[in-house]
């Protein structure tokens, strides 16, 4: 018989309950901010429409990191990241979702790290990250740029 087991279980339940309350309060605080923005700046703001908007951010770099945080501030609750990069040593000073630990060991995959960090910032958000390459328009692989001459060119 272990005398400490019930205490440990009880402690885990308390910690879980406190975290749940904190997350609820965090969500309510964010909702209050949005209601204040509506009241003070944009009475026509459709809060439920914004909260039900799904955002796909292509790129989890400087712009994607900051934009995702701003979207949370406006009430968006579903954000998906697509990025092919990894967090490098120069990223944390410019990209607000990353820190030094994300660079260690070759760097975490940016899309996954961004989704994870956004979840920590605002636990009520639904977020995903996909490690995927999307070629930029006008930037083609070398095999498409240099082809062998056709017989007509001779």
XYZ file of N, CA and C in Angstrom:
462
model
N 0.847 -1.181 0.000
C 0.000 0.000 0.000
C 0.889 1.240 0.000
N 0.587 2.177 -0.878
C 1.385 3.399 -1.006
C 0.589 4.573 -0.433
N 1.092 5.145 0.672
C 0.386 6.243 1.334
C 0.348 7.529 0.508
N 1.309 7.717 -0.416
C 1.373 8.976 -1.158
C 0.519 8.945 -2.420
N 0.086 7.784 -2.851
C -0.659 7.692 -4.109
C -1.922 8.546 -4.123
N -2.803 8.489 -3.105
C -4.009 9.322 -3.161
C -3.689 10.822 -3.189
N -2.661 11.228 -2.463
C -2.276 12.640 -2.457
C -1.797 13.071 -3.834
N -0.997 12.227 -4.489
C -0.487 12.553 -5.821
C -1.635 12.651 -6.820
N -2.571 11.722 -6.735
C -3.726 11.744 -7.638
C -4.540 13.007 -7.401
N -4.781 13.329 -6.139
C -5.539 14.518 -5.788
C -4.837 15.783 -6.287
N -3.515 15.834 -6.132
C -2.734 16.978 -6.599
C -2.854 17.116 -8.112
N -2.769 16.016 -8.849
C -2.906 16.058 -10.302
C -4.291 16.577 -10.701
N -5.320 16.181 -9.964
C -6.673 16.654 -10.262
C -6.779 18.161 -10.033
N -6.176 18.651 -8.962
C -6.209 20.088 -8.666
C -5.472 20.862 -9.751
N -4.282 20.401 -10.114
C -3.491 21.080 -11.148
C -4.258 21.090 -12.465
N -4.871 19.967 -12.821
C -5.670 19.901 -14.045
C -6.849 20.855 -14.002
N -7.516 20.942 -12.861
C -8.662 21.846 -12.712
C -8.223 23.305 -12.796
N -7.105 23.640 -12.165
C -6.600 25.014 -12.201
C -6.258 25.393 -13.637
N -5.597 24.500 -14.359
C -5.246 24.775 -15.765
C -6.505 24.991 -16.597
N -7.519 24.185 -16.380
C -8.778 24.319 -17.107
C -9.406 25.683 -16.836
N -9.408 26.108 -15.576
C -9.961 27.412 -15.203
C -9.143 28.521 -15.850
N -7.810 28.395 -15.831
C -6.943 29.407 -16.430
C -7.204 29.531 -17.930
N -7.370 28.397 -18.613
C -7.640 28.424 -20.042
C -8.984 29.085 -20.318
N -9.981 28.804 -19.494
C -11.293 29.420 -19.658
C -11.209 30.924 -19.458
N -10.509 31.350 -18.425
C -10.346 32.784 -18.152
C -9.598 33.447 -19.301
N -8.574 32.787 -19.822
C -7.815 33.313 -20.955
C -8.733 33.523 -22.159
N -9.563 32.546 -22.439
C -10.506 32.659 -23.556
C -11.506 33.781 -23.338
N -11.998 33.919 -22.116
C -12.948 34.981 -21.804
C -12.293 36.357 -21.930
N -11.048 36.471 -21.523
C -10.326 37.739 -21.632
C -10.159 38.122 -23.105
N -9.812 37.152 -23.931
C -9.660 37.418 -25.362
C -11.002 37.826 -25.970
N -12.070 37.125 -25.602
C -13.407 37.475 -26.103
C -13.796 38.891 -25.675
N -13.466 39.273 -24.453
C -13.767 40.616 -23.971
C -13.023 41.663 -24.791
N -11.758 41.410 -25.100
C -10.989 42.334 -25.942
C -11.663 42.538 -27.291
N -12.140 41.445 -27.873
C -12.792 41.533 -29.186
C -14.100 42.318 -29.087
N -14.863 42.091 -28.023
C -16.113 42.847 -27.820
C -15.825 44.332 -27.625
N -14.735 44.649 -26.941
C -14.353 46.050 -26.765
C -13.949 46.681 -28.095
N -13.246 45.926 -28.950
C -12.881 46.445 -30.268
C -14.143 46.733 -31.075
N -15.109 45.836 -30.987
C -16.364 46.037 -31.706
C -17.058 47.295 -31.186
N -17.146 47.429 -29.907
C -17.854 48.548 -29.297
C -17.176 49.879 -29.625
N -15.823 49.906 -29.532
C -15.089 51.168 -29.692
C -14.763 51.521 -31.139
N -14.488 50.517 -31.981
C -13.960 50.810 -33.307
C -14.868 50.394 -34.461
N -15.494 49.231 -34.348
C -16.229 48.670 -35.482
C -17.541 48.035 -35.023
N -18.577 48.804 -34.827
C -19.845 48.236 -34.368
C -20.410 47.174 -35.308
N -20.025 47.237 -36.582
C -20.536 46.269 -37.555
C -19.740 44.957 -37.576
N -18.743 44.831 -36.738
C -17.898 43.635 -36.683
C -18.731 42.405 -36.349
N -18.647 41.398 -37.192
C -19.393 40.144 -37.007
C -18.478 39.144 -36.294
N -18.521 39.154 -34.973
C -17.617 38.338 -34.162
C -17.766 36.843 -34.447
N -18.985 36.282 -34.487
C -19.086 34.843 -34.778
C -18.496 34.468 -36.143
N -18.639 35.338 -37.120
C -18.072 35.061 -38.444
C -16.548 34.976 -38.372
N -15.950 35.903 -37.630
C -14.491 35.894 -37.472
C -14.053 34.652 -36.691
N -14.753 34.326 -35.621
C -14.374 33.183 -34.793
C -14.495 31.864 -35.549
N -15.349 31.803 -36.543
C -15.526 30.573 -37.323
C -14.692 30.547 -38.597
N -13.904 31.589 -38.813
C -13.040 31.649 -39.988
C -11.865 30.695 -39.820
N -11.554 29.966 -40.889
C -10.385 29.084 -40.893
C -9.311 29.762 -41.739
N -8.133 29.920 -41.172
C -7.037 30.599 -41.872
C -5.925 29.610 -42.206
N -5.464 29.680 -43.438
C -4.319 28.902 -43.890
C -3.194 29.885 -44.148
N -2.116 29.769 -43.390
C -0.960 30.641 -43.559
C 0.141 29.874 -44.280
N 0.482 30.325 -45.463
C 1.567 29.705 -46.215
C 2.833 30.458 -45.847
N 3.598 29.838 -44.980
C 4.815 30.442 -44.457
C 4.692 30.697 -42.967
N 5.639 30.172 -42.217
C 5.676 30.363 -40.764
C 6.934 31.128 -40.394
N 7.247 32.137 -41.212
C 8.406 32.980 -40.962
C 7.994 34.236 -40.223
N 8.676 35.335 -40.508
C 8.438 36.582 -39.795
C 6.986 37.040 -39.936
N 6.476 37.077 -41.157
C 5.096 37.529 -41.368
C 4.083 36.524 -40.832
N 4.302 35.246 -41.093
C 3.360 34.224 -40.627
C 3.245 34.172 -39.112
N 4.368 34.321 -38.415
C 4.355 34.321 -36.942
C 3.543 35.490 -36.404
N 3.840 36.692 -36.900
C 3.150 37.869 -36.382
C 1.683 37.880 -36.793
N 1.406 37.497 -38.022
C 0.024 37.474 -38.492
C -0.815 36.502 -37.669
N -0.263 35.350 -37.349
C -1.016 34.365 -36.565
C -1.373 34.914 -35.188
N -0.451 35.628 -34.571
C -0.737 36.232 -33.255
C -1.801 37.319 -33.381
N -1.745 38.108 -34.451
C -2.766 39.130 -34.671
C -4.131 38.501 -34.938
N -4.157 37.409 -35.678
C -5.424 36.729 -35.953
C -6.076 36.234 -34.666
N -5.272 35.713 -33.751
C -5.808 35.292 -32.447
C -6.426 36.499 -31.736
N -5.731 37.624 -31.792
C -6.228 38.833 -31.146
C -7.553 39.317 -31.720
N -7.810 38.996 -32.975
C -9.077 39.371 -33.603
C -10.138 38.293 -33.458
N -9.804 37.169 -32.824
C -10.818 36.160 -32.533
C -10.799 34.925 -33.406
N -9.879 34.829 -34.364
C -9.794 33.630 -35.206
C -9.351 32.467 -34.332
N -10.017 31.333 -34.483
C -9.727 30.196 -33.602
C -9.247 28.949 -34.344
N -9.063 29.057 -35.669
C -8.553 27.918 -36.440
C -7.494 28.420 -37.416
N -6.249 28.035 -37.155
C -5.133 28.479 -37.988
C -4.274 27.270 -38.355
N -3.951 27.166 -39.648
C -3.097 26.095 -40.151
C -1.875 26.726 -40.818
N -0.699 26.181 -40.527
C 0.556 26.645 -41.117
C 1.051 25.632 -42.145
N 1.601 26.145 -43.238
C 2.352 25.328 -44.192
C 3.709 25.987 -44.357
N 4.763 25.225 -44.150
C 6.116 25.753 -44.327
C 7.051 24.567 -44.554
N 8.089 24.794 -45.346
C 9.043 23.728 -45.650
C 10.349 23.889 -44.876
N 10.497 24.984 -44.162
C 11.760 25.282 -43.494
C 11.850 24.742 -42.084
N 13.046 24.898 -41.540
C 13.319 24.573 -40.141
C 13.756 25.855 -39.442
N 13.568 25.896 -38.133
C 13.935 27.080 -37.355
C 15.462 27.158 -37.293
N 16.014 28.266 -37.775
C 17.469 28.455 -37.737
C 17.829 29.453 -36.643
N 19.118 29.575 -36.376
C 19.589 30.420 -35.281
C 19.187 31.889 -35.442
N 19.016 32.350 -36.665
C 18.664 33.758 -36.872
C 17.160 34.017 -36.719
N 16.347 32.987 -36.646
C 14.893 33.172 -36.609
C 14.317 33.712 -35.300
N 14.706 33.235 -34.133
C 14.029 33.681 -32.903
C 14.044 35.190 -32.660
N 15.037 35.903 -33.128
C 15.069 37.345 -32.890
C 14.068 38.094 -33.762
N 13.629 37.477 -34.863
C 12.694 38.132 -35.778
C 11.306 37.502 -35.778
N 11.233 36.251 -35.398
C 9.994 35.496 -35.537
C 9.465 35.127 -34.150
N 8.370 35.759 -33.778
C 7.898 35.786 -32.394
C 7.399 34.462 -31.822
N 7.243 33.443 -32.628
C 6.766 32.166 -32.095
C 7.901 31.217 -31.710
N 9.137 31.565 -32.034
C 10.251 30.656 -31.799
C 11.185 31.171 -30.717
N 11.912 30.223 -30.105
C 12.964 30.580 -29.162
C 14.189 29.727 -29.451
N 15.237 29.949 -28.697
C 16.511 29.277 -28.957
C 16.376 27.753 -28.984
N 15.572 27.192 -28.083
C 15.423 25.736 -28.020
C 14.900 25.152 -29.334
N 14.175 25.954 -30.109
C 13.646 25.475 -31.390
C 14.733 25.326 -32.446
N 15.920 25.908 -32.208
C 17.009 25.855 -33.190
C 17.958 24.688 -32.958
N 17.929 24.125 -31.763
C 18.884 23.093 -31.373
C 18.681 21.819 -32.202
N 19.788 21.170 -32.530
C 19.728 19.891 -33.245
C 19.303 20.018 -34.691
N 19.642 21.114 -35.317
C 19.277 21.288 -36.717
C 17.981 22.058 -36.903
N 17.289 22.354 -35.834
C 16.073 23.158 -35.904
C 14.809 22.333 -36.037
N 13.780 22.766 -35.347
C 12.468 22.112 -35.468
C 11.823 22.526 -36.787
N 10.919 21.725 -37.257
C 10.162 22.062 -38.460
C 9.279 23.265 -38.124
N 9.406 24.328 -38.907
C 8.747 25.590 -38.586
C 7.234 25.462 -38.441
N 6.582 24.811 -39.375
C 5.113 24.734 -39.337
C 4.634 24.038 -38.069
N 5.306 22.975 -37.675
C 4.909 22.235 -36.479
C 5.222 23.029 -35.213
N 6.400 23.660 -35.189
C 6.781 24.463 -34.018
C 5.853 25.662 -33.862
N 5.491 26.308 -34.965
C 4.596 27.469 -34.901
C 3.227 27.054 -34.359
N 2.706 25.935 -34.835
C 1.407 25.457 -34.360
C 1.464 25.134 -32.865
N 2.544 24.505 -32.446
C 2.709 24.156 -31.029
C 2.790 25.405 -30.150
N 3.564 26.390 -30.582
C 3.730 27.608 -29.790
C 2.438 28.417 -29.740
N 1.706 28.453 -30.835
C 0.432 29.178 -30.849
C -0.551 28.541 -29.874
N -0.513 27.215 -29.781
C -1.365 26.492 -28.837
C -1.001 26.847 -27.398
N 0.284 27.041 -27.145
C 0.714 27.431 -25.796
C 0.285 28.853 -25.455
N 0.310 29.735 -26.455
C -0.083 31.118 -26.237
C -1.578 31.225 -25.956
N -2.378 30.468 -26.736
C -3.828 30.532 -26.589
C -4.393 29.119 -26.718
N -4.561 28.413 -25.599
C -4.957 26.996 -25.625
C -6.286 26.692 -26.313
N -7.162 27.681 -26.460
C -8.458 27.415 -27.090
C -8.387 27.335 -28.609
N -7.257 27.678 -29.182
C -7.139 27.685 -30.634
C -6.960 26.267 -31.174
N -7.488 26.049 -32.361
C -7.252 24.791 -33.077
C -6.200 25.112 -34.140
N -5.064 24.476 -34.031
C -3.977 24.789 -34.950
C -3.268 23.522 -35.398
N -2.786 23.559 -36.636
C -2.055 22.438 -37.224
C -0.876 23.004 -38.001
N 0.107 22.167 -38.223
C 1.238 22.543 -39.049
C 1.552 21.434 -40.032
N 1.870 21.811 -41.258
C 2.218 20.853 -42.301
C 3.568 21.217 -42.896
N 4.463 20.250 -42.931
C 5.797 20.420 -43.515
C 5.659 20.090 -44.993
N 5.566 21.135 -45.811
C 5.276 20.928 -47.220
C 5.941 22.024 -48.044
N 6.489 21.646 -49.177
C 7.108 22.629 -50.063
C 6.096 23.091 -51.100
N 5.984 24.385 -51.232
C 5.139 24.975 -52.267
C 6.045 25.861 -53.103
N 6.307 25.479 -54.353
C 7.211 26.278 -55.185
C 6.661 27.683 -55.418
N 7.560 28.658 -55.396
C 7.160 30.039 -55.663
C 6.928 30.203 -57.161
N 5.914 30.980 -57.539
C 5.689 31.234 -58.972
C 6.925 31.864 -59.597
N 7.301 31.359 -60.772
C 8.469 31.886 -61.466
C 9.774 31.246 -61.055
N 9.763 30.399 -60.016
C 10.969 29.694 -59.574
C 10.775 28.215 -59.866
N 11.390 27.751 -60.932
C 11.197 26.373 -61.353
C 12.447 25.555 -61.081
N 12.276 24.259 -60.913
C 13.454 23.404 -60.717
C 14.383 23.497 -61.926
N 15.685 23.356 -61.699
C 16.653 23.464 -62.806
C 16.342 22.536 -63.970
N 15.765 21.365 -63.713
C 15.499 20.427 -64.803
C 14.478 20.997 -65.780
N 13.630 21.919 -65.368
C 12.657 22.516 -66.279
C 13.213 23.740 -66.989
N 14.267 24.333 -66.441
C 14.845 25.529 -67.044
C 15.800 25.197 -68.180
N 16.545 24.116 -68.043
C 17.560 23.765 -69.033
C 17.203 22.437 -69.660
N 16.701 22.492 -70.858
C 16.359 21.268 -71.572
C 17.341 21.092 -72.714
N 17.455 19.890 -73.160
C 18.360 19.639 -74.284
C 17.767 20.233 -75.559
N 18.612 20.663 -76.454
C 18.104 21.275 -77.697
C 17.295 20.254 -78.490
N 16.268 20.722 -79.127
C 15.440 19.839 -79.946
C 16.091 19.703 -81.330
N 15.739 18.682 -82.074
C 16.326 18.507 -83.428
C 16.060 19.709 -84.324
N 14.974 20.432 -84.099
C 14.648 21.578 -84.937
C 15.655 22.726 -84.740
N 16.317 22.791 -83.547
C 17.244 23.870 -83.259
C 18.557 23.722 -84.033
N 18.806 22.575 -84.666
C 20.075 22.349 -85.368
C 20.107 22.989 -86.714
